[in-house]
Tab-separated table of C-alpha atoms and ligand atoms in Angstrom:
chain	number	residue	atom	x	y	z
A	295	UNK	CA	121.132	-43.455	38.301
A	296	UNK	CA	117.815	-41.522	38.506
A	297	UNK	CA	115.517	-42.870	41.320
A	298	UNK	CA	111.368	-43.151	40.656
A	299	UNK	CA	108.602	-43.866	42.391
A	300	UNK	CA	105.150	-45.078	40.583
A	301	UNK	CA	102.263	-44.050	42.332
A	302	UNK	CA	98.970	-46.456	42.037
A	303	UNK	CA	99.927	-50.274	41.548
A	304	UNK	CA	96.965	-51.422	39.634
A	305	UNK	CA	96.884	-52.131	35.849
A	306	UNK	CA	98.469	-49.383	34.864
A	307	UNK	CA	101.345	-48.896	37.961
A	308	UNK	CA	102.027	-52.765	37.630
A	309	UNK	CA	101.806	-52.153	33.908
A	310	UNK	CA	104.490	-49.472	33.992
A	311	UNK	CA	106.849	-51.500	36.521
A	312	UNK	CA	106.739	-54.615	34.303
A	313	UNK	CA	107.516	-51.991	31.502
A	314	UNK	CA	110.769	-50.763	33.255
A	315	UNK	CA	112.064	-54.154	34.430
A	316	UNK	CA	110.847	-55.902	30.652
A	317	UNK	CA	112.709	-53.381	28.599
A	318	UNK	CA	114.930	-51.745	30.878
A	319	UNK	CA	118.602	-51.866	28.960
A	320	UNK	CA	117.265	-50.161	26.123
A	321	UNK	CA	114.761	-47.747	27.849
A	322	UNK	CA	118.487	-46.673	30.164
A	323	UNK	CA	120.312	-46.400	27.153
A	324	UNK	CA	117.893	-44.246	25.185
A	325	UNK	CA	117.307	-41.952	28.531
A	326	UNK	CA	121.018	-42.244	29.533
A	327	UNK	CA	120.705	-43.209	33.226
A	328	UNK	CA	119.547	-46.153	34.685
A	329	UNK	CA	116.169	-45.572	36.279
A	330	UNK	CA	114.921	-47.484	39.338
A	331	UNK	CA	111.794	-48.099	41.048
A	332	UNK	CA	112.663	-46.530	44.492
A	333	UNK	CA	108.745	-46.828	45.758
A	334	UNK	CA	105.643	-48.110	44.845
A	335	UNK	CA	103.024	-46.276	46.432
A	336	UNK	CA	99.350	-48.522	47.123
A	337	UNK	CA	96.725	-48.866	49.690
A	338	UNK	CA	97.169	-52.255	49.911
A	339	UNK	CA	100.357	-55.031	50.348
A	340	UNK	CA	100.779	-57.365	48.086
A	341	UNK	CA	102.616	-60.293	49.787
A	342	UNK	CA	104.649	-62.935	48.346
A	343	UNK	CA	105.149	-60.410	44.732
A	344	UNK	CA	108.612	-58.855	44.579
A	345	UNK	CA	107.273	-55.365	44.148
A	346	UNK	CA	106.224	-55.560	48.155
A	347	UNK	CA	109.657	-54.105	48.964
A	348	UNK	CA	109.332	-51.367	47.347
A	349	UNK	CA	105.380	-50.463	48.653
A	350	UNK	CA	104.743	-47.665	50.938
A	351	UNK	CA	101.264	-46.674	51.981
A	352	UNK	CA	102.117	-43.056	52.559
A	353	UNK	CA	102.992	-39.996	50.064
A	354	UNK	CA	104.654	-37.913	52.308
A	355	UNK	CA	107.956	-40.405	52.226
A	356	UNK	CA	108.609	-40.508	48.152
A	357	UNK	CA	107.627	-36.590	48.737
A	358	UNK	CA	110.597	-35.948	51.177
A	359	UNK	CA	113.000	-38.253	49.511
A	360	UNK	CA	115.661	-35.964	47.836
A	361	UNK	CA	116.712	-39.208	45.718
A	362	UNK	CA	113.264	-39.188	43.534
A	363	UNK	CA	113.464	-37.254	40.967
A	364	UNK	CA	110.632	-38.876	38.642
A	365	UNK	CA	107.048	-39.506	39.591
A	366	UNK	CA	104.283	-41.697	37.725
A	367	UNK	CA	101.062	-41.136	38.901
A	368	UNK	CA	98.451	-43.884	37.271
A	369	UNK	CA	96.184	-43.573	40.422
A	370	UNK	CA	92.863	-42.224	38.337
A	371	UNK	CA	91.009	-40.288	39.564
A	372	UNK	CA	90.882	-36.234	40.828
A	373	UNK	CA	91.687	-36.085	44.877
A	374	UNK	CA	93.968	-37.360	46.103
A	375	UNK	CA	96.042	-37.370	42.638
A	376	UNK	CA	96.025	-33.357	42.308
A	377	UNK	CA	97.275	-33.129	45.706
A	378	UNK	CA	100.115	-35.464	45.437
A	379	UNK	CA	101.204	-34.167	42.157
A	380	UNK	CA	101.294	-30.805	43.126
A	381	UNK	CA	102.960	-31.286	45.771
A	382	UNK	CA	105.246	-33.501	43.824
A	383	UNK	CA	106.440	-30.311	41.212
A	384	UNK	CA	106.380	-28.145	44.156
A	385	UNK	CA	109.308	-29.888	45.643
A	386	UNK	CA	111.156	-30.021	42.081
A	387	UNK	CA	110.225	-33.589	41.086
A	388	UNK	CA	108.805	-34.044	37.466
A	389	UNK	CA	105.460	-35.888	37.242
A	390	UNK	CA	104.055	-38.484	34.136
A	391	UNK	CA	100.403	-38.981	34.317
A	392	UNK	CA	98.076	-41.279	32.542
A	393	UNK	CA	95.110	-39.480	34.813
A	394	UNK	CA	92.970	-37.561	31.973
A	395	UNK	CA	90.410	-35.879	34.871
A	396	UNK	CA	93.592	-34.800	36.921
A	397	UNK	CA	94.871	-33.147	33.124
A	398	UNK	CA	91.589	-31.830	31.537
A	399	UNK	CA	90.855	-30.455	35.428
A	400	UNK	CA	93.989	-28.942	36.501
A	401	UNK	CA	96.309	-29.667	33.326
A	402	UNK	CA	97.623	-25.425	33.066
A	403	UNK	CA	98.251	-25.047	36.799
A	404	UNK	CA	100.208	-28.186	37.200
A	405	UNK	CA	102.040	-27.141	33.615
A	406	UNK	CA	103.007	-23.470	35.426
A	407	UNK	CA	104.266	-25.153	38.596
A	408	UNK	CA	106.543	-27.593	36.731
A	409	UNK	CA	107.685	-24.546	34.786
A	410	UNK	CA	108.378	-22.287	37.574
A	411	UNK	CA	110.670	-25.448	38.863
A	412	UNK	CA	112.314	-26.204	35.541
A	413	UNK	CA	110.913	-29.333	35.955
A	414	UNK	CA	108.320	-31.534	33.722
A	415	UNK	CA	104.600	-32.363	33.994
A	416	UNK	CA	103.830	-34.696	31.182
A	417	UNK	CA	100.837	-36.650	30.136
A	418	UNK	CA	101.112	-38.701	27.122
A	419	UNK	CA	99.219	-41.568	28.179
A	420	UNK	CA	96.091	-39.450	29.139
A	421	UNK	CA	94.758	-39.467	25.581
A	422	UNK	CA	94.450	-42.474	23.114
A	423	UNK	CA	96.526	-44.888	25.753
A	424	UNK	CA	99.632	-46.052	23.934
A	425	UNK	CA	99.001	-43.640	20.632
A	426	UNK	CA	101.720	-41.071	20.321
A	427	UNK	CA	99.170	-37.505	20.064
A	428	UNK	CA	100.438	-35.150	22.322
A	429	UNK	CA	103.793	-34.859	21.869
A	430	UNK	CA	103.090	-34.758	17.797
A	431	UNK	CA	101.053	-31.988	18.774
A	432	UNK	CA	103.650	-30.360	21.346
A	433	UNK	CA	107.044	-31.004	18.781
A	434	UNK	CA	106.027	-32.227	15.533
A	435	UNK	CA	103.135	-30.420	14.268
A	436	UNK	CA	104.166	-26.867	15.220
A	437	UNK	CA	104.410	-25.483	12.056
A	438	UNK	CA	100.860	-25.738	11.779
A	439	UNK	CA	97.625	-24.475	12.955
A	440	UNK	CA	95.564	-26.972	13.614
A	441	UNK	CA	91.901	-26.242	11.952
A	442	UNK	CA	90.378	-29.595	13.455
A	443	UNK	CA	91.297	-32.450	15.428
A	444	UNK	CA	88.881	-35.530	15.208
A	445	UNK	CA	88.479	-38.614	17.571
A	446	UNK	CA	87.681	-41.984	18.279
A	447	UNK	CA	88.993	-41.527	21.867
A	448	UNK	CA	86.975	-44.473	23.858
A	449	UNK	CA	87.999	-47.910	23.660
A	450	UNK	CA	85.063	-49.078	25.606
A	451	UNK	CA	82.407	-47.760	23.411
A	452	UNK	CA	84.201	-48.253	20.221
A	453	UNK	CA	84.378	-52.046	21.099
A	454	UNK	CA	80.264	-51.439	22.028
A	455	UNK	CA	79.785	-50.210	18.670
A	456	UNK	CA	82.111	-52.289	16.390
A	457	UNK	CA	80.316	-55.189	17.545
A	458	UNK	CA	77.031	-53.585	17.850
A	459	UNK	CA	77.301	-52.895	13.858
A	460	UNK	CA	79.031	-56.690	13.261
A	461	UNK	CA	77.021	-58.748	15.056
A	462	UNK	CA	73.340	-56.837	14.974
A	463	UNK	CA	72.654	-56.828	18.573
A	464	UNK	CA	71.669	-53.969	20.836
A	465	UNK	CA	73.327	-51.821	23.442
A	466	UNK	CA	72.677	-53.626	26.396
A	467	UNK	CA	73.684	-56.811	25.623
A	468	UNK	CA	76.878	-56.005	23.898
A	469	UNK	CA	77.650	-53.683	27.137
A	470	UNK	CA	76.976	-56.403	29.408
A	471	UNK	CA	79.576	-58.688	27.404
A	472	UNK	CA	81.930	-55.609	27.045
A	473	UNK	CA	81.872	-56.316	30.955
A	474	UNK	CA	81.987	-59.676	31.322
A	475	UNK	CA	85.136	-59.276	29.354
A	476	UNK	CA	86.534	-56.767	31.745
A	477	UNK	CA	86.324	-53.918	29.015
A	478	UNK	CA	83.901	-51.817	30.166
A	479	UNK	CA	83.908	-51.167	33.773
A	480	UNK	CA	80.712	-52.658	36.301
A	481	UNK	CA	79.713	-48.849	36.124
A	482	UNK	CA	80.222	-48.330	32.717
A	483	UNK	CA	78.851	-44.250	33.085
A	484	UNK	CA	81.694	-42.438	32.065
A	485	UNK	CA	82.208	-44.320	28.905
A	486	UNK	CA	78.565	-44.775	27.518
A	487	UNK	CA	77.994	-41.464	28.490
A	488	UNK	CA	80.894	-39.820	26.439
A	489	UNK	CA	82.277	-37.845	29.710
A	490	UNK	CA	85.542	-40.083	28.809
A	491	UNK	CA	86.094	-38.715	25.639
A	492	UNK	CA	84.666	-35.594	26.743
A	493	UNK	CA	87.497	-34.870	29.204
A	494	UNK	CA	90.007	-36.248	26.370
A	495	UNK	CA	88.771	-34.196	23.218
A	496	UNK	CA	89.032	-30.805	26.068
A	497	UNK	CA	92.901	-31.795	26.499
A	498	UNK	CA	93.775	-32.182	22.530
A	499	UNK	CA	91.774	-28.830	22.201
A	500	UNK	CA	93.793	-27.319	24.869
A	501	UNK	CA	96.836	-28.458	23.621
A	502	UNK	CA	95.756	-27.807	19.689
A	503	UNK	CA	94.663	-24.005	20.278
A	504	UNK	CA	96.946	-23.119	22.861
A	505	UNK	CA	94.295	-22.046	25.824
A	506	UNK	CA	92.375	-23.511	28.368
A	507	UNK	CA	89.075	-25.542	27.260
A	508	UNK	CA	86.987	-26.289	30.166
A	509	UNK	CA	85.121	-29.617	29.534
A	510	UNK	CA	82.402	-28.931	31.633
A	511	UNK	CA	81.409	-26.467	28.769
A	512	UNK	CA	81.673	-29.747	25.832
A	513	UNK	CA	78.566	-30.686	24.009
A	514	UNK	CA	78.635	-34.219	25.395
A	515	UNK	CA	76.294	-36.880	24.328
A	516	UNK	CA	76.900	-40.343	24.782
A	517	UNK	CA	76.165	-43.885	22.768
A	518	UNK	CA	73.077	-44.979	25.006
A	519	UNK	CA	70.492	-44.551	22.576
A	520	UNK	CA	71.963	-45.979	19.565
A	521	UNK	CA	70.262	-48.752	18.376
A	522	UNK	CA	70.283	-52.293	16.372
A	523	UNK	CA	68.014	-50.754	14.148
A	524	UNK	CA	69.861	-47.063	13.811
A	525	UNK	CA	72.883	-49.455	12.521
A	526	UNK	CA	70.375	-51.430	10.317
A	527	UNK	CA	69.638	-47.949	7.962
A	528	UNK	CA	73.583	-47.216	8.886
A	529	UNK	CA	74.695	-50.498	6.954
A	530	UNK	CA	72.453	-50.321	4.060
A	531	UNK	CA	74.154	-47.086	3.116
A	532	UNK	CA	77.314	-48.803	4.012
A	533	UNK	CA	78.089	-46.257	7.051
A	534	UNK	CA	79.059	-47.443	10.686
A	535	UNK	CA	79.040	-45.549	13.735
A	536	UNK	CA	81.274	-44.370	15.786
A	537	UNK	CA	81.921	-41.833	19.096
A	538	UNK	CA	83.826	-38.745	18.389
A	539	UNK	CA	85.246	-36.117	20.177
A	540	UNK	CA	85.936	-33.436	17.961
A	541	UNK	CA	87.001	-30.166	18.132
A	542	UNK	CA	87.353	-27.445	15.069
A	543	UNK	CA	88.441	-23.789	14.402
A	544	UNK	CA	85.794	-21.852	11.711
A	545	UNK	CA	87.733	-18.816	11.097
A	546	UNK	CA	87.954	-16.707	14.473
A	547	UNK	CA	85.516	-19.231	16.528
A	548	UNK	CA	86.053	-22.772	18.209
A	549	UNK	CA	84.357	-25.599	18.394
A	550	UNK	CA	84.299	-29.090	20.420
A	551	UNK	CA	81.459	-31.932	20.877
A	552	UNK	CA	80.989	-35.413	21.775
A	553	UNK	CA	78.753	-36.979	20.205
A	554	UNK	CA	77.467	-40.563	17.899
A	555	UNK	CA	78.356	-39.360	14.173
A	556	UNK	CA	77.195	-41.554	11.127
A	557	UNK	CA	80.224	-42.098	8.943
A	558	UNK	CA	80.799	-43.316	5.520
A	559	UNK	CA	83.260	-45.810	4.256
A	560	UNK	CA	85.640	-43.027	3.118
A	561	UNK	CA	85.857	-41.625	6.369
A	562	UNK	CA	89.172	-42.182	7.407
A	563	UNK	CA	88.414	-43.707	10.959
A	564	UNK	CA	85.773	-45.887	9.619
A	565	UNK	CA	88.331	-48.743	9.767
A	566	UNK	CA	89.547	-47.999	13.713
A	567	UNK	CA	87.204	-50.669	15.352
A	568	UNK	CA	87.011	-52.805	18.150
A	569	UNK	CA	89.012	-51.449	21.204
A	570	UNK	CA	91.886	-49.732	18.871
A	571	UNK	CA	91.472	-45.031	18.787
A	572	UNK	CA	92.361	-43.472	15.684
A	573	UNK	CA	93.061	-39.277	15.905
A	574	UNK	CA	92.568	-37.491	12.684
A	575	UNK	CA	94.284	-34.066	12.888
A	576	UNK	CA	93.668	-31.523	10.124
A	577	UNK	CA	96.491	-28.585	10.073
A	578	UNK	CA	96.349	-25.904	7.529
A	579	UNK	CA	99.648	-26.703	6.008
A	580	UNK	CA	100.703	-30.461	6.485
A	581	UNK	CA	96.618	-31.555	5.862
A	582	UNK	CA	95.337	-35.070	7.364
A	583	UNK	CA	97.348	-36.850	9.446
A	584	UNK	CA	95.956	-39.622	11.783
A	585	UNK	CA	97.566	-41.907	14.649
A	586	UNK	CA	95.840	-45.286	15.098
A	587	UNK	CA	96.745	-47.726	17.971
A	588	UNK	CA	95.753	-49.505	20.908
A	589	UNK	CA	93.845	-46.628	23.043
A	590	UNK	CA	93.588	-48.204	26.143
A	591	UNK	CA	95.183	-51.454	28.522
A	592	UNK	CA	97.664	-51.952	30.709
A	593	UNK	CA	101.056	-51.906	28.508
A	594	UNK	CA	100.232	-49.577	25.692
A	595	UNK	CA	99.156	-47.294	28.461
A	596	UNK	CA	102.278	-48.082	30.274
A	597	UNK	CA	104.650	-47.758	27.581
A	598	UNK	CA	103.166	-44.250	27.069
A	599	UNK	CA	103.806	-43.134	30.694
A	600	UNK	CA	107.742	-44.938	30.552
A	601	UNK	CA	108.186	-42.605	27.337
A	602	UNK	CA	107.356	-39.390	29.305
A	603	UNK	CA	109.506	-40.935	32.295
A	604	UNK	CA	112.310	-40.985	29.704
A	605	UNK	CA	111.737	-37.408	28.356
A	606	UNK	CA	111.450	-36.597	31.941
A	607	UNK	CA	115.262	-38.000	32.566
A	608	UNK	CA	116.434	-36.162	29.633
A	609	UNK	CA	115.016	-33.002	30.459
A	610	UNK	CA	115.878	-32.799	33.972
A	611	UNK	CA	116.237	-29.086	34.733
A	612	UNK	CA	115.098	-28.064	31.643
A	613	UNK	CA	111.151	-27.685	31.082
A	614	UNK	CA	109.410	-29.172	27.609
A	615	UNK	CA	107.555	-26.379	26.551
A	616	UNK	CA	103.273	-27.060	26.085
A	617	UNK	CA	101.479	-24.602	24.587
A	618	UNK	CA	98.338	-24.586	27.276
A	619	UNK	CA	97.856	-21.632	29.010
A	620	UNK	CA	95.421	-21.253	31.975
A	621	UNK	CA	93.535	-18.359	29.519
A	622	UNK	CA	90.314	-20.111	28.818
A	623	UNK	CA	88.975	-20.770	25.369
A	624	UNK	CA	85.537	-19.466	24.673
A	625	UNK	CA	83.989	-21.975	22.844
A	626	UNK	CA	81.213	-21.309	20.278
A	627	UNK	CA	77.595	-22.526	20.927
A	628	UNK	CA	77.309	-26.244	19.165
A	629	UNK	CA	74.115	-24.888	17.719
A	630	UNK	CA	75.887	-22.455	15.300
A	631	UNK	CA	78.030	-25.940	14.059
A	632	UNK	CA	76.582	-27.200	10.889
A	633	UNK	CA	76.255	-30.658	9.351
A	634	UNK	CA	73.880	-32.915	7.757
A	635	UNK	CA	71.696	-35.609	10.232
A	636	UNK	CA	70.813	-38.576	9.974
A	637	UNK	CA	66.519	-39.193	11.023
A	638	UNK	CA	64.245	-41.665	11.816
A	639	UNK	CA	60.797	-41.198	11.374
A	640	UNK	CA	57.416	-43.475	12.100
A	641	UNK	CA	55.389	-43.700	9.625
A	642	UNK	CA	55.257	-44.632	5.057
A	643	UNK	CA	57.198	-42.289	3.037
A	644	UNK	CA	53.678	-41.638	0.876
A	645	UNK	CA	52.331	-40.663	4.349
A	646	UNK	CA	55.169	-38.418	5.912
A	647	UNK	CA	57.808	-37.139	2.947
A	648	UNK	CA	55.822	-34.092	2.329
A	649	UNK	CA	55.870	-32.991	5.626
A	650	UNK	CA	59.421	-33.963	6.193
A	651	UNK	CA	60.150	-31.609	2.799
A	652	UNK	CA	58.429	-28.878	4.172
A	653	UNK	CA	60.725	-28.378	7.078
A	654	UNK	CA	63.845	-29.662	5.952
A	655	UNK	CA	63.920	-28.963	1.915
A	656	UNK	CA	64.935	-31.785	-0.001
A	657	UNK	CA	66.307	-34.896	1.743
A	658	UNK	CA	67.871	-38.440	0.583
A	659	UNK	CA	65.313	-41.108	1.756
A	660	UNK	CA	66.285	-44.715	3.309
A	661	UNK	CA	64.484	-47.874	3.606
A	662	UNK	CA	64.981	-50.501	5.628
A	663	UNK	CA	63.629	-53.748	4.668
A	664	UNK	CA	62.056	-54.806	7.789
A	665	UNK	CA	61.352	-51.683	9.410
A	666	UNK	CA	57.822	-51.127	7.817
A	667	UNK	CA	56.337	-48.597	9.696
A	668	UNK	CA	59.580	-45.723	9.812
A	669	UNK	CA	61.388	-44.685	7.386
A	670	UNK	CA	64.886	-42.509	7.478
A	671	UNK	CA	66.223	-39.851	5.778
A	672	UNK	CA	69.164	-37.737	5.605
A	673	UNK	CA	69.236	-33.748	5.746
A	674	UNK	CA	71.301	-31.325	4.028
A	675	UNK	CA	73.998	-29.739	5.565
A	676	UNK	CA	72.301	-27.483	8.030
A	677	UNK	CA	73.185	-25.653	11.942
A	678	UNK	CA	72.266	-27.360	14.954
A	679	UNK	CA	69.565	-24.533	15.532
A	680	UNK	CA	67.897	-24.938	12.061
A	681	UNK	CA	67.459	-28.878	12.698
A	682	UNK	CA	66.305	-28.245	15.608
A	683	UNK	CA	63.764	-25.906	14.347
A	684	UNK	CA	62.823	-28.222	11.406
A	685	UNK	CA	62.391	-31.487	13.777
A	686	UNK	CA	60.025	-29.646	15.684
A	687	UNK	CA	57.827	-29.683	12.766
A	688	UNK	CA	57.629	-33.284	12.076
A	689	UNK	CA	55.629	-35.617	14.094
A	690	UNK	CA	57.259	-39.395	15.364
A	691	UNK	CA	60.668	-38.455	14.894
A	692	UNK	CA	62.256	-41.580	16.510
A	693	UNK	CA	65.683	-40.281	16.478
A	694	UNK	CA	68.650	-38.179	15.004
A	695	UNK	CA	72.168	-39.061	14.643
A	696	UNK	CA	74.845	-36.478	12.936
A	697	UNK	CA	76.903	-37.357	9.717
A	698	UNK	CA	80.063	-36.995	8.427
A	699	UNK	CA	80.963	-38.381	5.302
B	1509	LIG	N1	87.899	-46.356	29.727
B	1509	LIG	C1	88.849	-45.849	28.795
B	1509	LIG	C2	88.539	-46.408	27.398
B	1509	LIG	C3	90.232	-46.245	29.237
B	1509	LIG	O1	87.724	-47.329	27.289
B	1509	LIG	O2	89.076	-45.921	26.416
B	1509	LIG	C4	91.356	-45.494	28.567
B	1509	LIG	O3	91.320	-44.122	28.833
C-alpha cells in the first residue's frame, strides 16, 4: 500500500481524488500497490463531503509523515507551491504537478533534488492538460532531435478564437461568454495575453533541447488585438487563426515565440478548435507527429497527474531520467526568424499597392467585400527585422498577423 497526499482541493485536487476512487482497481493493478489518499491538504473545510477526513490545513504534517511517499500538488500558482515541493523531494517523497509556473520557474532545480533522492518530480499535466507530450518527449521520441515543436497550448483562447472565426463576432464579446461559461477566468490576463502558453511552449523547449529556456526571454504576444474583421480576410482565403507557442532549432540557433499565426487549411492544427490543444512535433528522423486532446478541465487534467502518480509508484527509488538541465538555452533574437505576414492596410489598392511594392517586393493582394476602404495583403517570406523595416514605409498599416501555411 503506498500512502498519498493531494495538495490543493479545487478542480483539479477534487479532480484527481475522484480519479483515484473512480478508477482505482485498475489504476492499483497497473501501478502494483494500492494507493490511498492519506491527506488532502486545503485552506478551507468542506463539511458534510467525505473528503473532510482526510483535510489538513497545514504542510508540515503530510511533510513529516514517513507513510507518504507520493505528493500531487494542483495548488497553481508559484509560492507557496515551490516551497512545499521542495521541501517535499528534500525529505525523499516524489512530487506530480499540474503547476506549469512552478515547472517553467523552477522545473531543473526541483528535477536535481528529486535526482539526488532517487526520487521523482514529474509534470505531465503541466502542458496540454490530459494530452500525453512530455513523457513522448522524455521515452518515446529519443531517437530523435527534435527540429521544432509547434502549439496550440491554450484552451481558453483557442475556444476565443474558434468561435471568434465561426460565429463572426469580436474579442470582447466572445471573452465575456468564454466567462460566463466558466472558461476563461474573471481575469482572463494570462490567457489573452499568451503568458499561458508562454510558460508552456518554455517547458516543451526545455524538455525538447535538453537546457534551460527561461520564459521571461519568449517573444510573447497575445490574441487581444485580433479582430472580426482580421478573420473576415482570414476566411476568404480559407485560413483560421490560432495561438501558438512554438519553438524551432535552425541549424546551431534556437528559437521560441508566442504569438497569433494565420494558418491554412493544410496546416495540420487547423482542425484543433474549440477548447481541445493539438502539439505538432517535427524530429529529424520520425518527421510530424502531433497529440490532440482535451488541453485543459478538471479530469483530463487529473488523469494526467494520476498517470505520473502511477509512474511515481513504479519508480520508487529509482529516478525517470528528463533531459533538462539547469544550463540555460540562449535563444536567438525573434527578429532573425523568418516568415511571411499577413497586413492590413487603409486605403484602395489603385491608391496604396505601389507603395506597398516598393517596400515589400511583390505581394498576394486580398479583398474583402465589405471592407472598402483597406485592403490586405500577404508578404513573402521575410525576417522579423526586414518587415519591420518595410512596414515602416507604408502609411495606415492597420495591422500584421504572421503566417504559416
Ligand atoms: N487556462 C489554461 C487553458 C488552463 O485555458 O488552457 C490549462 O492550463
Amino acid at each position: 500500500m503506498v500512502k498519498v497526499a493531494v495538495l490543493g482541493y479545487g478542480t483539479v485536487g477534487s479532480g484527481v481524488v475522484e480519479v483515484l476512487h473512480t478508477n482505482g482497481e485498475s489504476i492499483n493493478k497497473k501501478a502494483g500497490e494500492e494507493i490511498e489518499v492519506k491527506y488532502v491538504l486545503d485552506l478551507r473545510d468542506f463539511p458534510g463531503d467525505p473528503i473532510q477526513e482526510k483535510i489538513v490545513h497545514e504542510f508540515d504534517i503530510i511533510l513529516n509523515d514517513p507513510e507518504i511517499q507520493v505528493i500531487a500538488e494542483v495548488m497553481g500558482g508559484v509560492n507557496p507551491a515551490y516551497q512545499y515541493v521542495k521541501a517535499a523531494l528534500e525529505a525523499g517523497k516524489s512530487v506530480c504537478t499540474s503547476n506549469k509556473e512552478l515547472v517553467a520557474k523552477h522545473g531543473p532545480e526541483l528535477l536535481n533534488i528529486a535526482r539526488e533522492h532517487n526520487h521523482n518530480f514529474l509534470f505531465e499535466a503541466s502542458v496540454g492538460g490530459g494530452i500525453p507530450i512530455i513523457r513522448p518527449l522524455n521515452q518515446s521520441l529519443t531517437a530523435d532531435e527534435i527540429c521544432e515543436i509547434t502549439g496550440i497550448l491554450n484552451g481558453t483562447t483557442n475556444y476565443i478564437l474558434t468561435k471568434m472565426n465561426k460565429e463572426g463576432l469580436g474579442f470582447d464579446e466572445v471573452l465575456k461568454q468564454a466567462q460566463d461559461l466558466g472558461y476563461a477566468e474573471r481575469n482572463p490576463e494570462a490567457d489573452v495575453e499568451g503568458y499561458d502558453a508562454c510558460r508552456k511552449i518554455a517547458i516543451l523547449a526545455s524538455l525538447a533541447f535538453g537546457n534551460h529556456v527561461d520564459f521571461q526571454e519568449i517573444y510573447t504576444e497575445g490574441i487581444t488585438k485580433i479582430s472580426a474583421d482580421d478573420f473576415k480576410y482570414a476566411n476568404k482565403m480559407g485560413n483560421s487563426i490560432k495561438l501558438f507557442g512554438k519553438t524551432k532549432k535552425v541549424e546551431d540557433k534556437f528559437y521560441a515565440m508566442v504569438a497569433p499565426v494565420m494558418i491554412s487549411d493544410t496546416h495540420p492544427l487547423y482542425a484543433v478548435n474549440d477548447v481541445f490543444n493539438g502539439i505538432l512535433v517535427k524530429g529529424n528522423v520520425l518527421g510530424d507527429v502531433m497529440f490532440y486532446g482535451s488541453g485543459a478541465g478538471k479530469l483530463p487534467t487529473a488523469s494526467a497527474v494520476v498517470s505520473d502518480m502511477i509512474d511515481a509508484v513504479k519508480h520508487k527509488n529509482t529516478t525517470v531520467v528528463q533531459q533538462w538541465s539547469s544550463k540555460k538555452l540562449e535563444l536567438t533574437d525573434i527578429m532573425l526568424s523568418q516568415k511571411a505576414f499577413f497586413v492590413r492596410v487603409q486605403g484602395t489598392v489603385e491608391e496604396k499597392l505601389s507603395q506597398v511594392e516598393k517596400a515589400f517586393g511583390n505581394v498576394q493582394v486580398i479583398k474583402v467585400e465589405d471592407l472598402k476602404q483597406e485592403f490586405g495583403f500577404i508578404t513573402q517570406v521575410m525576417s522579423e527585422e526586414n518587415f519591420e523595416r518595410a512596414q515602416a514605409c507604408v502609411e495606415g498599416i492597420i495591422t500584421r498577423i504572421r503566417v504559416e501555411m
